[in-house]
Short mmCIF file of C-alpha atoms in Angstrom, two decimals:
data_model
loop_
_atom_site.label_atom_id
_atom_site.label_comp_id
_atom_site.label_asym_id
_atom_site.label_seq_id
_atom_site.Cartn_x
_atom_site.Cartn_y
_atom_site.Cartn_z
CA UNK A 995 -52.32 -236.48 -31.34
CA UNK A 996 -56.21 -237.22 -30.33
CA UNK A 997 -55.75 -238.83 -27.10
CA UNK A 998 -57.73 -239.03 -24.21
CA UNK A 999 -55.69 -238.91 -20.79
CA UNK A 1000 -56.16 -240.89 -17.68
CA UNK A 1001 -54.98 -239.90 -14.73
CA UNK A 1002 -54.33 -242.75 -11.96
CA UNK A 1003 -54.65 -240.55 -8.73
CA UNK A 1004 -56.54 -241.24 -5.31
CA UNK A 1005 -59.46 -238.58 -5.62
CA UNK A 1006 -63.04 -238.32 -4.90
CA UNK A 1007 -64.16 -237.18 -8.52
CA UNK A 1008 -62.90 -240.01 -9.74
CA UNK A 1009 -64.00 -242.93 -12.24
CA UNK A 1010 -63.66 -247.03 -11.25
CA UNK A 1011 -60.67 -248.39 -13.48
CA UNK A 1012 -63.52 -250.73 -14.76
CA UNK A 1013 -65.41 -247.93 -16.11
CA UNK A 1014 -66.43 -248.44 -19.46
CA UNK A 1015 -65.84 -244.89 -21.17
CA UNK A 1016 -62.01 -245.65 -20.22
CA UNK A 1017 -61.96 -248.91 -22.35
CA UNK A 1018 -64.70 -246.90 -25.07
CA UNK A 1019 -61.57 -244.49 -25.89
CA UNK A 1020 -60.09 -244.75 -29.20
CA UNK A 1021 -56.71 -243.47 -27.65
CA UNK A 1022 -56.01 -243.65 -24.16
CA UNK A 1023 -53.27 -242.94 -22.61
CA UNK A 1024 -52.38 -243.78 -18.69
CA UNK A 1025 -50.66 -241.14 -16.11
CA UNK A 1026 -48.92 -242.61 -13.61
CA UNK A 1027 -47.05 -240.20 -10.98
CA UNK A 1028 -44.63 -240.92 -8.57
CA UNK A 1029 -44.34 -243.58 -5.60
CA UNK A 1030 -45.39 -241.45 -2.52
CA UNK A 1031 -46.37 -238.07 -3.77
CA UNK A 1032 -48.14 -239.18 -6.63
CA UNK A 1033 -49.57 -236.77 -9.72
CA UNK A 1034 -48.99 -232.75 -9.15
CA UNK A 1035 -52.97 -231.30 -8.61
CA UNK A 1036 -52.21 -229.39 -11.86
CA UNK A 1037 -51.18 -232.55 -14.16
CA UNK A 1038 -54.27 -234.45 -12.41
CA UNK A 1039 -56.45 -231.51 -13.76
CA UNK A 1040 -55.02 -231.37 -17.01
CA UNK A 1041 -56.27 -234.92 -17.73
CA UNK A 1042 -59.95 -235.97 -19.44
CA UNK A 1043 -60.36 -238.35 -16.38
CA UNK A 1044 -59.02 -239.61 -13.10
CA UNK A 1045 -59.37 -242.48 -12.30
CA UNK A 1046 -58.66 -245.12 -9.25
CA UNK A 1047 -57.62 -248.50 -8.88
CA UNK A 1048 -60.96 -250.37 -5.95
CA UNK A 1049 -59.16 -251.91 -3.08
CA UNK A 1050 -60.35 -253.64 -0.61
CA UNK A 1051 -59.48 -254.27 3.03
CA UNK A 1052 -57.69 -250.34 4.03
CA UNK A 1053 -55.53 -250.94 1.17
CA UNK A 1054 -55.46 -247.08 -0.04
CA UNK A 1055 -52.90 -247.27 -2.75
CA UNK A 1056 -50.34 -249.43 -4.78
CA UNK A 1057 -46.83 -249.22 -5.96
CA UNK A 1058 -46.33 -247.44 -9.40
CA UNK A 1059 -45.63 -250.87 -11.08
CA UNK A 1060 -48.56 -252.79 -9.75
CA UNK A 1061 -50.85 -249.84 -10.37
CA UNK A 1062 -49.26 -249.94 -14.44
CA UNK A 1063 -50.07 -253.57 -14.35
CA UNK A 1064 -53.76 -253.64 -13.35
CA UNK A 1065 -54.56 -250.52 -15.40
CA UNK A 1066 -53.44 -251.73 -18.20
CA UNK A 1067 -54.79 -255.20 -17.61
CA UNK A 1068 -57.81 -253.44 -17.22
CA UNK A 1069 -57.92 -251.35 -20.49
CA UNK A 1070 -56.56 -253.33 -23.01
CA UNK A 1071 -58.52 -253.20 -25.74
CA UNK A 1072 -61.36 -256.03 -25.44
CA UNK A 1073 -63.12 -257.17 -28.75
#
């Protein structure tokens, strides 16, 4: 269906949520795994890019629903 897949996991090969190749996509869509165990390795893999959510202050991850919300925040389409 010609889209491009991000994958929302906490990685080191990984691209800033601000990156602008994410927003660049013609069709993106976002991979969110589970609360706790997050994306399986293999799904994470499957995807054109992984990408993480900067936090400050030892904050290392987010709940599934505020990580949705700032992607997508994020990405919307900007003209």
């Amino acid at each position: 269906m010609g889209f491009e897949t991000a994958a929302l996991a906490l990685r080191d090969d990984t691209l800033s949520v601000e990156d602008s190749v994410l927003v660049s996509a013609e069709k993106l869509a976002v991979v969110l795994g589970t609360e706790g165990t997050g994306l399986l390795n293999e799904t994470i893999d499957g995807c054109t890019y992984t990408v993480k959510i900067p936090m400050e202050h030892n904050v290392d991850s987010l709940n599934v629903a505020a990580a949705a919300a700032v992607a997508f925040w994020q990405l919307r389409r900007r003209k």
